[in-house]
Structures are given as structure tokens and as C-alpha cells.
CSV table of C-alpha atoms in Angstrom, one decimal:
chain,number,residue,atom,x,y,z
A,1,MET,CA,-15.4,18.1,5.2
A,2,LYS,CA,-19.0,17.3,4.3
A,3,LYS,CA,-18.3,17.4,0.6
A,4,TYR,CA,-15.4,14.9,1.0
A,5,TRP,CA,-17.6,12.5,2.9
A,6,HIS,CA,-20.0,12.7,0.0
A,7,VAL,CA,-17.0,11.8,-2.3
A,8,LEU,CA,-16.3,8.8,-0.1
A,9,ASN,CA,-19.9,7.7,-0.3
A,10,ILE,CA,-20.1,8.1,-4.1
A,11,GLY,CA,-16.8,6.3,-4.5
A,12,ILE,CA,-18.0,3.3,-2.6
A,13,GLN,CA,-21.2,3.2,-4.7
A,14,ASN,CA,-19.2,3.4,-7.9
A,15,ASN,CA,-16.8,0.7,-6.8
A,16,LEU,CA,-19.6,-1.6,-5.7
A,17,THR,CA,-20.8,-1.5,-9.3
A,18,TYR,CA,-17.6,-3.5,-10.2
A,19,ARG,CA,-17.7,-5.7,-7.1
A,20,PHE,CA,-17.2,-8.9,-9.2
A,21,ASN,CA,-13.9,-7.4,-10.5
A,22,PHE,CA,-12.8,-6.9,-6.9
A,23,LEU,CA,-13.7,-10.4,-6.0
A,24,ALA,CA,-12.0,-11.9,-9.1
A,25,ARG,CA,-8.9,-9.8,-8.5
A,26,THR,CA,-8.8,-11.1,-4.9
A,27,LEU,CA,-9.2,-14.7,-5.8
A,28,PHE,CA,-6.7,-14.8,-8.6
A,29,GLY,CA,-4.3,-12.7,-6.6
A,30,TRP,CA,-3.9,-15.5,-4.2
A,31,ILE,CA,-2.6,-17.9,-6.8
A,32,PRO,CA,1.0,-16.5,-6.6
A,33,LEU,CA,0.7,-16.3,-2.8
A,34,LEU,CA,-0.2,-20.0,-2.6
A,35,ALA,CA,2.8,-20.8,-4.9
A,36,ILE,CA,5.1,-18.8,-2.6
A,37,LEU,CA,3.8,-20.6,0.5
A,38,TYR,CA,4.3,-24.0,-0.9
A,39,LEU,CA,7.7,-23.0,-2.1
A,40,TRP,CA,8.7,-22.1,1.4
A,41,GLN,CA,7.2,-25.3,2.7
A,42,THR,CA,9.5,-27.2,0.3
A,43,ILE,CA,12.5,-25.2,1.4
A,44,TYR,CA,11.9,-25.9,5.0
A,45,SER,CA,11.2,-29.6,4.5
A,46,GLY,CA,14.5,-29.9,2.6
A,47,ASN,CA,16.3,-28.4,5.6
A,48,GLY,CA,14.8,-30.8,8.1
A,49,ALA,CA,12.3,-30.5,10.9
A,50,GLY,CA,12.7,-27.4,13.2
A,51,SER,CA,14.9,-25.6,10.7
A,52,THR,CA,14.8,-21.8,10.4
A,53,VAL,CA,15.6,-19.2,7.6
A,54,GLY,CA,17.0,-16.2,9.2
A,55,ALA,CA,15.0,-15.8,12.4
A,56,TYR,CA,11.9,-17.4,10.9
A,57,SER,CA,10.5,-20.9,11.5
A,58,LEU,CA,8.1,-22.3,8.9
A,59,ALA,CA,5.1,-21.2,10.9
A,60,GLN,CA,6.4,-17.7,11.3
A,61,MET,CA,7.3,-17.4,7.6
A,62,ILE,CA,3.8,-18.4,6.5
A,63,SER,CA,2.3,-16.1,9.1
A,64,TYR,CA,4.4,-13.3,7.7
A,65,TYR,CA,3.0,-13.8,4.2
A,66,LEU,CA,-0.6,-14.0,5.5
A,67,LEU,CA,0.0,-10.7,7.3
A,68,VAL,CA,1.5,-9.2,4.1
A,69,THR,CA,-1.7,-10.1,2.3
A,70,VAL,CA,-3.9,-8.4,5.0
A,71,VAL,CA,-1.8,-5.2,5.1
A,72,ASP,CA,-1.6,-5.1,1.3
A,73,ALA,CA,-5.4,-5.4,1.1
A,74,LEU,CA,-5.7,-2.5,3.5
A,75,THR,CA,-3.1,-0.2,1.9
A,76,ALA,CA,-2.4,-1.0,-1.7
A,77,VAL,CA,-2.9,1.6,-4.4
A,78,ASN,CA,-4.6,-0.1,-7.3
A,79,GLU,CA,-5.5,2.3,-10.2
A,80,ASP,CA,-5.5,5.6,-8.4
A,81,ASP,CA,-2.2,6.7,-10.0
A,82,TRP,CA,-3.4,5.8,-13.5
A,83,GLN,CA,-6.7,7.7,-12.9
A,84,ILE,CA,-4.9,10.8,-11.6
A,85,ALA,CA,-2.5,10.8,-14.6
A,86,THR,CA,-5.5,10.4,-17.0
A,87,ASP,CA,-7.3,13.3,-15.3
A,88,ILE,CA,-4.3,15.5,-16.0
A,89,LYS,CA,-3.8,14.4,-19.6
A,90,ASP,CA,-7.5,14.7,-20.5
A,91,GLY,CA,-7.9,18.1,-18.8
A,92,ASN,CA,-10.4,16.8,-16.2
A,93,ILE,CA,-8.6,18.6,-13.4
A,94,SER,CA,-9.8,22.0,-14.8
A,95,GLN,CA,-13.1,21.6,-13.0
A,96,PHE,CA,-11.2,21.3,-9.7
A,97,LEU,CA,-9.5,24.6,-10.3
A,98,LEU,CA,-12.9,26.3,-10.5
A,99,LYS,CA,-14.5,24.7,-7.5
A,100,PRO,CA,-13.7,24.8,-3.7
A,101,ILE,CA,-12.4,21.3,-3.8
A,102,ASP,CA,-8.8,20.3,-3.0
A,103,TYR,CA,-7.8,17.7,-5.6
A,104,LEU,CA,-5.4,15.8,-3.4
A,105,THR,CA,-8.0,15.4,-0.6
A,106,TYR,CA,-10.6,14.4,-3.2
A,107,ARG,CA,-8.4,11.7,-4.5
A,108,LEU,CA,-7.4,10.6,-1.0
A,109,PHE,CA,-11.1,10.0,-0.1
A,110,LEU,CA,-11.6,8.1,-3.4
A,111,PHE,CA,-8.6,6.0,-2.4
A,112,PHE,CA,-10.2,5.2,0.9
A,113,SER,CA,-13.5,4.3,-0.8
A,114,GLY,CA,-11.6,1.8,-2.9
A,115,ARG,CA,-10.0,0.2,0.1
A,116,LEU,CA,-13.3,0.0,2.0
A,117,THR,CA,-15.0,-1.6,-1.0
A,118,TYR,CA,-12.2,-4.1,-1.5
A,119,LEU,CA,-12.4,-5.1,2.1
A,120,ALA,CA,-16.2,-5.5,2.0
A,121,VAL,CA,-16.0,-7.7,-1.1
A,122,ALA,CA,-12.9,-9.7,-0.1
A,123,ALA,CA,-13.6,-10.1,3.6
A,124,VAL,CA,-15.2,-13.5,3.4
A,125,PRO,CA,-12.7,-15.0,0.9
A,126,LEU,CA,-9.9,-13.5,3.0
A,127,ALA,CA,-11.3,-15.0,6.2
A,128,LEU,CA,-11.6,-18.4,4.6
A,129,PHE,CA,-8.1,-18.2,3.3
A,130,ILE,CA,-6.7,-17.3,6.8
A,131,LEU,CA,-8.9,-20.0,8.3
A,132,TYR,CA,-7.3,-22.6,6.0
A,133,PHE,CA,-3.9,-21.6,7.3
A,134,HIS,CA,-5.1,-20.9,10.9
A,135,LYS,CA,-2.5,-23.0,12.6
A,136,TYR,CA,0.2,-20.6,11.2
A,137,PHE,CA,-1.7,-17.3,11.8
A,138,VAL,CA,-0.6,-15.9,15.1
A,139,LEU,CA,-2.4,-13.3,17.2
A,140,PRO,CA,-0.6,-10.2,18.4
A,141,ALA,CA,1.1,-10.4,21.8
A,142,ASN,CA,-1.2,-7.9,23.4
A,143,ALA,CA,-3.7,-5.1,22.7
A,144,ALA,CA,-0.9,-2.4,22.6
A,145,THR,CA,0.8,-4.3,19.8
A,146,LEU,CA,-2.4,-4.5,17.8
A,147,GLY,CA,-2.9,-0.8,18.4
A,148,TRP,CA,0.5,0.2,17.1
A,149,PHE,CA,0.1,-2.2,14.2
A,150,SER,CA,-3.2,-0.5,13.3
A,151,PHE,CA,-1.6,3.0,13.6
A,152,SER,CA,1.4,2.0,11.4
A,153,THR,CA,-1.0,0.4,8.8
A,154,VAL,CA,-2.8,3.8,8.5
A,155,LEU,CA,0.6,5.5,8.0
A,156,THR,CA,1.5,2.9,5.4
A,157,ALA,CA,-1.7,3.6,3.5
A,158,LEU,CA,-1.0,7.3,3.5
A,159,LEU,CA,2.6,6.8,2.4
A,160,GLN,CA,1.5,4.5,-0.4
A,161,PHE,CA,-1.1,7.0,-1.7
A,162,PHE,CA,1.1,10.1,-1.4
A,163,MET,CA,4.0,8.4,-3.3
A,164,SER,CA,1.7,7.2,-6.0
A,165,TYR,CA,0.0,10.6,-6.3
A,166,THR,CA,3.5,12.2,-6.7
A,167,MET,CA,4.4,9.8,-9.5
A,168,ALA,CA,1.1,10.6,-11.2
A,169,MET,CA,2.0,14.3,-11.2
A,170,LEU,CA,4.7,13.5,-13.8
A,171,ALA,CA,1.8,13.6,-16.3
A,172,PHE,CA,2.1,17.4,-16.2
A,173,TRP,CA,5.5,17.0,-17.9
A,174,VAL,CA,5.5,13.7,-19.8
A,175,LEU,CA,2.9,12.1,-22.0
A,176,GLU,CA,3.3,8.6,-20.6
A,177,VAL,CA,3.9,7.9,-16.9
A,178,SER,CA,3.6,4.1,-17.0
A,179,THR,CA,7.4,3.5,-17.2
A,180,PHE,CA,8.0,5.6,-14.0
A,181,ILE,CA,5.1,3.9,-12.2
A,182,PHE,CA,6.4,0.4,-13.1
A,183,ILE,CA,9.9,1.3,-12.0
A,184,LEU,CA,8.6,2.5,-8.6
A,185,PHE,CA,6.4,-0.6,-8.3
A,186,ALA,CA,9.4,-2.9,-8.9
A,187,PHE,CA,11.4,-1.2,-6.1
A,188,GLU,CA,8.4,-1.3,-3.8
A,189,TYR,CA,7.7,-5.0,-4.4
A,190,ILE,CA,11.3,-6.0,-3.5
A,191,ALA,CA,12.3,-3.4,-1.0
A,192,SER,CA,9.0,-3.2,0.9
A,193,GLY,CA,9.2,-6.8,2.0
A,194,HIS,CA,6.4,-8.1,-0.3
A,195,LEU,CA,8.6,-10.7,-1.9
A,196,PHE,CA,10.4,-11.8,1.3
A,197,PRO,CA,11.1,-10.6,4.9
A,198,LEU,CA,13.7,-7.9,4.8
A,199,ASP,CA,15.5,-9.2,8.0
A,200,ILE,CA,16.7,-12.3,6.2
A,201,LEU,CA,18.9,-10.1,4.0
A,202,PRO,CA,22.5,-9.4,5.0
A,203,ARG,CA,22.6,-6.9,7.8
A,204,GLY,CA,24.3,-4.1,5.8
A,205,LEU,CA,21.8,-4.3,3.0
A,206,GLU,CA,18.8,-4.4,5.4
A,207,GLN,CA,20.1,-1.3,7.2
A,208,ALA,CA,20.6,0.5,3.9
A,209,LEU,CA,17.0,-0.2,2.9
A,210,PHE,CA,15.7,1.4,6.0
A,211,PHE,CA,17.1,4.8,4.8
A,212,THR,CA,14.5,4.6,2.1
A,213,PRO,CA,10.6,4.8,2.5
A,214,PHE,CA,10.1,1.3,1.1
A,215,PRO,CA,10.2,-0.8,4.2
A,216,TYR,CA,7.6,1.4,5.8
A,217,GLN,CA,5.2,0.6,3.0
A,218,LEU,CA,4.7,-3.0,4.1
A,219,TYR,CA,7.4,-4.7,6.2
A,220,PHE,CA,7.4,-2.3,9.1
A,221,PRO,CA,3.7,-2.8,10.2
A,222,VAL,CA,4.0,-6.6,9.7
A,223,SER,CA,7.1,-6.6,11.9
A,224,ILE,CA,5.2,-4.8,14.7
A,225,TYR,CA,2.4,-7.3,14.6
A,226,MET,CA,4.8,-10.2,14.8
A,227,GLY,CA,6.6,-8.7,17.7
A,228,LYS,CA,9.9,-8.3,15.9
A,229,THR,CA,9.8,-4.5,16.3
A,230,ALA,CA,9.2,-3.3,19.9
A,231,GLY,CA,10.3,-0.8,22.6
A,232,ALA,CA,12.7,1.9,21.5
A,233,GLU,CA,13.0,0.4,18.0
A,234,LEU,CA,9.2,0.7,17.6
A,235,VAL,CA,9.1,4.4,18.7
A,236,ARG,CA,12.0,5.2,16.4
A,237,GLY,CA,10.4,3.3,13.5
A,238,LEU,CA,7.1,5.1,13.9
A,239,LEU,CA,8.8,8.5,14.0
A,240,ILE,CA,10.7,7.6,10.8
A,241,GLN,CA,7.5,6.3,9.1
A,242,THR,CA,5.7,9.6,10.1
A,243,PHE,CA,8.6,11.6,8.7
A,244,TRP,CA,8.3,9.8,5.3
A,245,VAL,CA,4.5,10.3,5.3
A,246,ILE,CA,5.0,14.1,5.9
A,247,ALA,CA,7.8,14.2,3.3
A,248,ALA,CA,5.7,12.4,0.7
A,249,PHE,CA,2.7,14.7,1.4
A,250,GLY,CA,5.0,17.7,1.0
A,251,LEU,CA,6.4,16.4,-2.2
A,252,ALA,CA,2.9,15.7,-3.5
A,253,ARG,CA,1.8,19.2,-2.8
A,254,PHE,CA,5.0,20.7,-4.4
A,255,ALA,CA,4.5,18.6,-7.5
A,256,TRP,CA,0.9,19.7,-7.8
A,257,GLN,CA,1.8,23.4,-7.4
A,258,ARG,CA,4.6,23.2,-10.0
A,259,GLY,CA,2.4,21.1,-12.4
A,260,ILE,CA,-0.5,23.5,-12.2
A,261,ARG,CA,1.7,26.4,-13.3
A,262,LYS,CA,2.7,24.4,-16.4
A,263,TYR,CA,-0.9,23.3,-16.9
A,264,SER,CA,-2.2,26.8,-16.7
A,265,ALA,CA,0.5,28.1,-19.0
A,266,VAL,CA,-0.4,25.5,-21.6
A,267,GLY,CA,-4.1,26.1,-21.2
A,268,GLY,CA,-3.6,29.9,-21.7
């Protein structure tokens, strides 16, 4: 493991070289969020004081989007999939076939280095943003809720990474993976709860989405924090989320093994 901790350290140092890019991405990324928040404020004001949308009051809805911002900052895959696909197309993975380094673990630690760097750079602006909306930002009900939220957020990060890694493996078979990545991103953005809370959807559609991994990429940990998922439903959800993480990891390993066969055949 020592070599992978070294990868983490090098990754953080490399990312800090572009810390202004991280900061700019953070600040400009909040412009759409502000637009969404003010849109919901307009919707609620038009419905009258004390109105709700689904099971959400205005304060709960704004709190939901603030939590989405936090979870997204902790778990989002930014350019890892593009970098992996480039490594494959340019033949850079050859060096990993000759060294005692597992490429998936190597990329996973680079992913974590990117998240840590992003948090270090964006911590102050994020804190100021939450402080501005502090009257809407609710604290978890108890320490146990915060613990399960943290655990689910880690699983969300792993699920995000393994799914992106698997998509990047398509570079073994196709020259351009951007179309597939954009399609996956479109599904994730809507079906993960990034655009709106999934429980305001019709019940049948909401239940159908929970047969996919997408709600566990964002909505599920946020629902734990807000106390909307608890008890037996919480245990069941964590088990399903763990299943999707294991399944995505297995698929990532399978895609790598099949891709390496093709890559070796082409190289020979």
C-alpha cells in the first residue's frame, strides 16, 4: 500500500499546481445552483406562505440543494474518465503492465487526491456559501445519522468512480468514448437527484429508478442526512448501495481484463 499512498501524495501536489482552476470551477459552478434556488423561491412564493412541493417546504428544498452541493464536491468524478481513456488510447497503460502496480487502485488513489484537493481549495468558499443560506441548512438529527450519511457518501464516491472507470474502458474498443460518457452523465444528472429530489416524482417512477444505481450516486446519502431515510429502509438502502458498489467494481475489473486481452493482441 505504501506505493499507493505515494501516488496520493503526488496527485495532491500535482492538483495543487492548478488550484486556481479548482477555485474558479467552484465559484462558477455555483451560478446554476443560485439560479435553481431562486427559481424554487419563486415557485414557493407563488403558491403562498407555508406551501410544500411533495414533502418539502421551501427551507427543506433549499437545504436539499445545499447538501447536494456538499455531496457532489465530495464524490464527483471530474476528469478521471477522460484521463483513463487517454491513457488507453495513447498506450500509457503499457508501463503498468510491466510494474507491480494495479491500474484501478492507482486511478482510485488519484481520484481521492483530486477530491481532497478540491475540498482544500473550495472549503472556504463553500463555507461562506452555506453561511449565506445558514437559516436553511439543517443539522442531522443525531450523531448516528451523520455517521450513516458519511458511510453512504464514501460508497457514493466509490460507485461514481467505478462506473466512470468502466465507461472509460470502452476506449479499448472504440476511438471516442465522449458520447458514451455524456449519455451516462445525462442519466446521472436527472436520475441521481441532482436536478430535483426524486421523491417528488410519481411513486411508480420513483420506485423504478431505485432499481438502478443512479439514486445511490447522490440522492440516497442526502435523504439519510435529512432524515427521510431511516430504520429498516436505511438498512435496506445501504445494502443495495453496497451491492451496486460491488457490482460496479466487478464490472470494472471484468472490462479491464477483457480490454487488456485486446490491447495485448493489438500491441503484438
